Amino acid sequence: MQKKTAIVTGILGQDGPYLAKLLLSKDYKVYGMIRRYSKPNFENLSYLDIEDKIEYVTGDMTDESSLMNLVKSIRPDEIYNLAAQSFVGSSWDLAKFTTEANGLGVLYLLTAIKHFSPTTKFYQAATSEMFGLGNVDGWQDEKTPFHPRSPYGVSKVYAYWMTVNFRESYSLYACNGILFNHESPLRGIEFVTRKITDGVAKIKLGLAQELRLGNMDSKRDWGFAGDYVEAMYAMMQQEEADDYVIGTGENHSVREFVEMAFKAVDIADWETFVTIDPRFMRPAEVPDLKARADKAREKLGWQPKIGFEELVKMMVEADLKRLSAK
Ligand code: NAP
Ligand code: G4F
């Protein structure tokens, strides 16, 4: 039997490698789309030991013709669009690029599918940042109104509705995974969780003396990326395409994350190491995110396996190991 094929954009990021590993375990041929680099970074793929199991193809979310060519030549069974300028903090300074890569890029991909491969299923990496200030009694689900607070959030709302619109207009199998924050040892170093676990590991090893952070009060629903890619895959195997909220249903403040990370290395007086630095405050903040993922549990049979404490420990231990090896 012929292998199923999938294009994964954003293959070098955090989620790309976890998803690719899952697809490979299900015997897919995986095409990983990367931009043109003078020196690409395959570190996350080699961490999961799959660097040489992917077929790499060149494409850029801001280059319409590169996406057209890929869809036309590969005509994959599935496309997982994970590529994005995904750092909220930089999206004010890079508003145009963020809009082009995260918003228009999705329009280009959907148009390519419509023209050249209408049976290809499409997954869009939507986000809880679309909710922003929106909530119902402190919770967010598929029916909660969007009120994005950053150019990143706005770009993802555009992509979300374009995905819905192509599904409704052209009957494409196109779905949005509205994922809440998910983390892992592969998380980019500028995101708060990894910045904390890397910083705490450095302090423990005597390589740093302080950790500088912004808003310690904001709350996030943090899960493990390895669990979340299973939800992406499940969304693409349904009878009909739909949109799903994915999260743990439990949230914690940045302060609680910091406390837990220091606890993992037996440092009790953690406050002496932490400095609030206004440079890391945002022009507009998303204060509180908490997922109600009942639909995913009922329809996809999905639920997270790794809890908050286990996640923090996993990340701190990975950073200790990485730094000690150096
Ligand atoms: P990530 O680590 O930042 O990875 C994003 C990838 O997109 C990177 O490999 C990046 O390539 C690539 N990319 C950026 N601009 C591109 C462009 N113009 N053309 C082609 N590729 C481009 O993000 P992630 O955490 O894996 O998240 C995956 C997706 O889920 C993103 O769309 C993100 O917005 C969304 N999301 C993430 C979370 C979360 O908590 N992690 C939650 C909800 C939604 P380079 O390596 O070249 O920079
Ligand atoms: O880790 P963060 O940068 O993640 P944020 O903004 O929640 O976005 C992440 O999750 C989204 C899903 O909700 C994704 F769509 C998005 O792509 C990305 O993966 O910041 C988390 C919180 C924020 O409230 C921020 O203000 O931590 C706060 N924070 C406090 N000090 C900090 C810092 N964030 C960063 N990055 N660095 C700090 O020093």
Coordinates of N, CA and C in Angstrom, one line a residue, residues 240-326:
E240 N -15.6 14.7 9.3 CA -15.8 16.1 8.8 C -14.8 17.0 9.5
A241 N -14.4 18.0 8.8 CA -13.4 19.0 9.4 C -14.2 19.9 10.4
D242 N -13.5 20.2 11.4 CA -14.1 21.1 12.5 C -13.0 21.8 13.2
D243 N -13.4 22.7 14.1 CA -12.4 23.5 14.9 C -12.5 23.0 16.4
Y244 N -11.3 22.9 17.0 CA -11.3 22.4 18.4 C -10.4 23.2 19.3
V245 N -10.8 23.4 20.5 CA -10.0 24.0 21.6 C -9.2 22.9 22.2
I246 N -7.9 23.1 22.4 CA -7.0 22.1 23.0 C -6.3 22.7 24.2
G247 N -6.5 22.2 25.4 CA -5.8 22.7 26.6 C -6.0 21.8 27.7
T248 N -5.4 22.1 28.9 CA -5.5 21.2 30.0 C -6.7 21.5 30.9
G249 N -7.2 22.7 30.9 CA -8.3 23.1 31.8 C -7.8 23.6 33.1
E250 N -6.5 23.8 33.2 CA -5.9 24.2 34.5 C -4.9 25.4 34.1
N251 N -4.9 26.5 34.9 CA -4.0 27.5 34.6 C -3.1 27.9 35.8
H252 N -2.0 28.5 35.5 CA -1.0 28.9 36.5 C -0.4 30.3 36.1
S253 N 0.0 31.0 37.1 CA 0.6 32.3 36.8 C 2.1 32.1 36.4
V254 N 2.7 33.1 35.8 CA 4.2 33.0 35.5 C 4.9 32.8 36.9
R255 N 4.4 33.5 37.9 CA 5.1 33.4 39.2 C 5.1 32.0 39.7
E256 N 3.9 31.3 39.5 CA 3.8 29.9 40.0 C 4.8 29.0 39.2
F257 N 4.9 29.3 37.9 CA 5.9 28.5 37.1 C 7.3 28.7 37.6
V258 N 7.6 30.0 37.9 CA 9.0 30.3 38.4 C 9.2 29.5 39.7
E259 N 8.2 29.6 40.6 CA 8.4 28.9 41.9 C 8.6 27.4 41.8
M260 N 7.8 26.8 40.9 CA 7.9 25.4 40.7 C 9.2 25.0 40.1
A261 N 9.8 25.8 39.2 CA 11.0 25.5 38.5 C 12.2 25.6 39.6
F262 N 12.1 26.6 40.4 CA 13.2 26.7 41.5 C 13.0 25.5 42.5
K263 N 11.8 25.1 42.7 CA 11.5 24.0 43.6 C 12.2 22.7 43.0
A264 N 12.1 22.6 41.7 CA 12.7 21.4 41.1 C 14.2 21.2 41.3
V265 N 14.9 22.4 41.6 CA 16.3 22.3 41.9 C 16.6 22.6 43.3
D266 N 15.6 22.5 44.2 CA 15.7 22.7 45.6 C 16.3 24.0 46.0
I267 N 15.8 25.1 45.3 CA 16.1 26.5 45.8 C 14.9 27.1 46.3
A268 N 14.9 27.4 47.6 CA 13.7 27.9 48.3 C 13.6 29.4 48.2
D269 N 14.7 30.1 48.3 CA 14.6 31.6 48.4 C 14.7 32.2 46.9
W270 N 13.8 31.7 46.1 CA 13.9 32.0 44.6 C 13.7 33.5 44.4
E271 N 13.0 34.2 45.2 CA 12.7 35.6 45.0 C 14.0 36.5 44.9
T272 N 15.0 36.0 45.6 CA 16.3 36.8 45.6 C 17.0 36.7 44.2
F273 N 16.6 35.8 43.4 CA 17.2 35.6 42.0 C 16.4 36.3 40.9
V274 N 15.2 36.7 41.2 CA 14.3 37.2 40.1 C 14.2 38.7 40.2
T275 N 14.4 39.4 39.0 CA 14.3 40.8 38.9 C 13.2 41.1 37.8
I276 N 12.3 42.1 38.2 CA 11.3 42.5 37.2 C 11.9 43.5 36.3
D277 N 11.8 43.3 35.0 CA 12.5 44.2 34.0 C 11.4 44.7 33.0
P278 N 11.1 46.0 33.0 CA 10.1 46.6 32.2 C 10.2 46.3 30.7
R279 N 11.5 45.9 30.3 CA 11.7 45.6 28.9 C 10.9 44.4 28.4
F280 N 10.5 43.6 29.4 CA 9.8 42.4 29.0 C 8.2 42.5 29.1
M281 N 7.8 43.7 29.5 CA 6.3 44.0 29.5 C 5.8 44.2 28.1
R282 N 4.6 43.9 27.9 CA 4.0 44.1 26.5 C 3.1 45.3 26.5
P283 N 2.9 45.9 25.3 CA 2.0 47.0 25.1 C 0.6 46.7 25.5
A284 N 0.2 45.5 25.3 CA -1.2 45.0 25.7 C -1.0 43.5 26.1
E285 N -1.5 43.2 27.2 CA -1.3 41.8 27.8 C -2.6 41.0 27.7
V286 N -2.4 39.7 27.5 CA -3.5 38.7 27.7 C -3.3 38.1 29.1
P287 N -4.3 38.5 30.0 CA -4.0 38.2 31.4 C -4.3 36.8 31.8
D288 N -5.2 36.1 31.2 CA -5.7 34.9 31.8 C -6.3 33.9 30.7
L289 N -5.7 32.8 30.5 CA -6.2 31.8 29.5 C -6.4 30.5 30.2
K290 N -7.6 29.9 29.9 CA -7.9 28.6 30.5 C -8.9 27.9 29.6
A291 N -8.5 26.7 29.1 CA -9.3 26.0 28.1 C -10.4 25.2 28.7
R292 N -11.5 25.3 28.0 CA -12.5 24.3 28.2 C -12.5 23.4 27.0
A293 N -11.9 22.2 27.1 CA -11.6 21.4 25.9 C -12.6 20.2 25.9
D294 N -13.8 20.4 26.3 CA -14.8 19.3 26.3 C -15.1 18.7 25.0
K295 N -15.1 19.6 23.9 CA -15.5 19.1 22.6 C -14.4 18.1 22.1
A296 N -13.1 18.4 22.3 CA -12.0 17.6 21.9 C -12.0 16.2 22.7
R297 N -12.4 16.3 24.0 CA -12.4 15.1 24.7 C -13.6 14.2 24.2
E298 N -14.7 14.8 24.0 CA -15.9 14.0 23.5 C -15.7 13.5 22.1
K299 N -15.3 14.4 21.2 CA -15.3 14.0 19.8 C -14.0 13.3 19.3
L300 N -12.9 13.8 19.9 CA -11.6 13.2 19.4 C -11.1 12.2 20.4
G301 N -11.7 12.1 21.6 CA -11.2 11.2 22.6 C -9.8 11.7 23.1
W302 N -9.5 13.0 23.0 CA -8.2 13.5 23.4 C -8.2 14.1 24.8
Q303 N -7.2 13.8 25.5 CA -6.9 14.5 26.8 C -5.4 14.5 27.1
P304 N -5.0 15.5 27.8 CA -3.5 15.6 28.0 C -3.1 14.5 29.0
K305 N -1.8 14.1 28.9 CA -1.3 13.1 29.8 C -0.3 13.7 30.8
I306 N 0.4 14.8 30.4 CA 1.4 15.4 31.3 C 0.8 16.6 32.0
G307 N 0.9 16.6 33.3 CA 0.4 17.8 34.1 C 1.5 18.8 34.3
F308 N 1.1 19.9 35.0 CA 1.9 21.1 35.1 C 3.2 20.8 35.8
E309 N 3.2 20.1 37.0 CA 4.4 19.9 37.8 C 5.4 19.0 37.0
E310 N 4.8 18.0 36.3 CA 5.7 17.1 35.5 C 6.3 17.8 34.4
L311 N 5.6 18.7 33.8 CA 6.1 19.5 32.6 C 7.3 20.4 33.1
V312 N 7.1 21.1 34.2 CA 8.1 22.0 34.7 C 9.4 21.2 35.0
K313 N 9.2 20.1 35.7 CA 10.4 19.2 36.0 C 11.1 18.7 34.8
M314 N 10.3 18.3 33.8 CA 10.9 17.7 32.6 C 11.7 18.8 31.9
M315 N 11.2 20.0 31.9 CA 12.0 21.1 31.2 C 13.2 21.5 32.0
V316 N 13.1 21.6 33.3 CA 14.3 22.0 34.1 C 15.4 20.9 34.0
E317 N 14.9 19.6 34.0 CA 15.9 18.5 34.0 C 16.6 18.5 32.6
A318 N 15.8 18.8 31.5 CA 16.4 18.8 30.2 C 17.5 19.9 30.1
D319 N 17.2 21.1 30.7 CA 18.1 22.2 30.6 C 19.4 21.9 31.5
L320 N 19.2 21.3 32.6 CA 20.3 20.9 33.5 C 21.2 20.0 32.7
K321 N 20.6 19.0 32.0 CA 21.4 18.0 31.3 C 22.2 18.7 30.1
R322 N 21.5 19.5 29.4 CA 22.0 20.2 28.2 C 23.2 21.1 28.7
L323 N 23.0 21.8 29.7 CA 24.1 22.8 30.2 C 25.2 22.0 30.8
S324 N 24.9 20.9 31.5 CA 26.0 20.1 32.1 C 26.9 19.5 31.1
A325 N 26.2 19.1 30.0 CA 27.0 18.4 28.9 C 28.0 19.4 28.2
K326 N 27.6 20.7 28.3 CA 28.5 21.7 27.7 C 29.7 21.9 28.5

